[in-house]
């Protein structure tokens, strides 16, 4: 005699849902990224030459983009 069991699966799982912003943010590794941005900020702030504020902001954004990209690749 064979025993069979039937289960109805009606719920959705997390694997079937698409990626969210939180997933993308976690992929960028924000803890490591914040350390890289802080180091870049401190280095530019302590540099002997003055830097235009716009160039300072663009440089920090580029550092953040590079840190995020390297975190996503890793």
Short mmCIF file of C-alpha atoms in Angstrom, two decimals:
data_model
loop_
_atom_site.label_atom_id
_atom_site.label_comp_id
_atom_site.label_asym_id
_atom_site.label_seq_id
_atom_site.Cartn_x
_atom_site.Cartn_y
_atom_site.Cartn_z
CA UNK A 1 0.00 0.00 0.00
CA UNK A 2 1.40 3.41 -0.98
CA UNK A 3 0.98 6.51 1.10
CA UNK A 4 0.74 9.72 -0.89
CA UNK A 5 0.51 13.26 0.32
CA UNK A 6 -0.67 16.26 -1.64
CA UNK A 7 0.16 19.80 -0.65
CA UNK A 8 -1.26 22.91 -2.19
CA UNK A 9 1.29 25.69 -2.53
CA UNK A 10 -0.51 28.97 -2.97
CA UNK A 11 1.81 31.51 -1.31
CA UNK A 12 4.58 33.43 -2.99
CA UNK A 13 8.16 33.09 -1.92
CA UNK A 14 10.87 35.69 -1.62
CA UNK A 15 12.81 34.06 -4.44
CA UNK A 16 10.02 34.81 -6.90
CA UNK A 17 9.92 38.50 -6.07
CA UNK A 18 12.20 40.90 -7.89
CA UNK A 19 15.14 42.68 -6.31
CA UNK A 20 14.43 45.64 -4.08
CA UNK A 21 16.32 48.81 -3.22
CA UNK A 22 17.34 47.24 0.08
CA UNK A 23 18.93 44.32 -1.79
CA UNK A 24 20.88 46.72 -3.98
CA UNK A 25 22.00 48.77 -0.97
CA UNK A 26 23.20 45.62 0.80
CA UNK A 27 25.15 44.65 -2.32
CA UNK A 28 27.12 47.91 -2.14
CA UNK A 29 28.42 47.03 1.34
CA UNK A 30 27.65 50.38 3.02
CA UNK A 31 29.89 49.82 6.07
CA UNK A 32 33.00 49.38 3.95
CA UNK A 33 31.90 52.17 1.61
CA UNK A 34 31.52 54.61 4.50
CA UNK A 35 35.10 53.94 5.62
CA UNK A 36 36.43 54.61 2.12
CA UNK A 37 34.42 57.83 1.82
CA UNK A 38 35.59 59.01 5.25
CA UNK A 39 39.22 58.31 4.33
CA UNK A 40 38.84 60.22 1.06
CA UNK A 41 37.17 63.12 2.87
CA UNK A 42 39.91 63.29 5.50
CA UNK A 43 42.65 63.14 2.88
CA UNK A 44 41.14 65.92 0.78
CA UNK A 45 40.40 68.04 3.87
CA UNK A 46 43.97 67.76 5.18
CA UNK A 47 45.61 68.34 1.78
CA UNK A 48 47.87 71.41 1.72
CA UNK A 49 46.18 72.96 -1.34
CA UNK A 50 42.71 74.51 -1.22
CA UNK A 51 40.01 72.76 -3.22
CA UNK A 52 36.91 74.32 -4.76
CA UNK A 53 33.77 73.06 -2.94
CA UNK A 54 32.20 71.79 -6.18
CA UNK A 55 35.32 69.81 -7.05
CA UNK A 56 35.40 68.51 -3.46
CA UNK A 57 31.81 67.24 -3.77
CA UNK A 58 32.35 65.70 -7.20
CA UNK A 59 35.48 63.96 -5.93
CA UNK A 60 33.63 62.51 -2.94
CA UNK A 61 30.83 61.32 -5.24
CA UNK A 62 33.38 59.65 -7.54
CA UNK A 63 35.04 57.97 -4.55
CA UNK A 64 31.63 56.73 -3.35
CA UNK A 65 30.76 55.42 -6.82
CA UNK A 66 34.07 53.58 -7.07
CA UNK A 67 33.71 52.10 -3.60
CA UNK A 68 30.16 50.97 -4.36
CA UNK A 69 31.17 49.42 -7.67
CA UNK A 70 34.05 47.53 -6.11
CA UNK A 71 31.76 46.29 -3.34
CA UNK A 72 29.22 45.07 -5.88
CA UNK A 73 31.90 43.24 -7.88
CA UNK A 74 33.30 41.65 -4.75
#
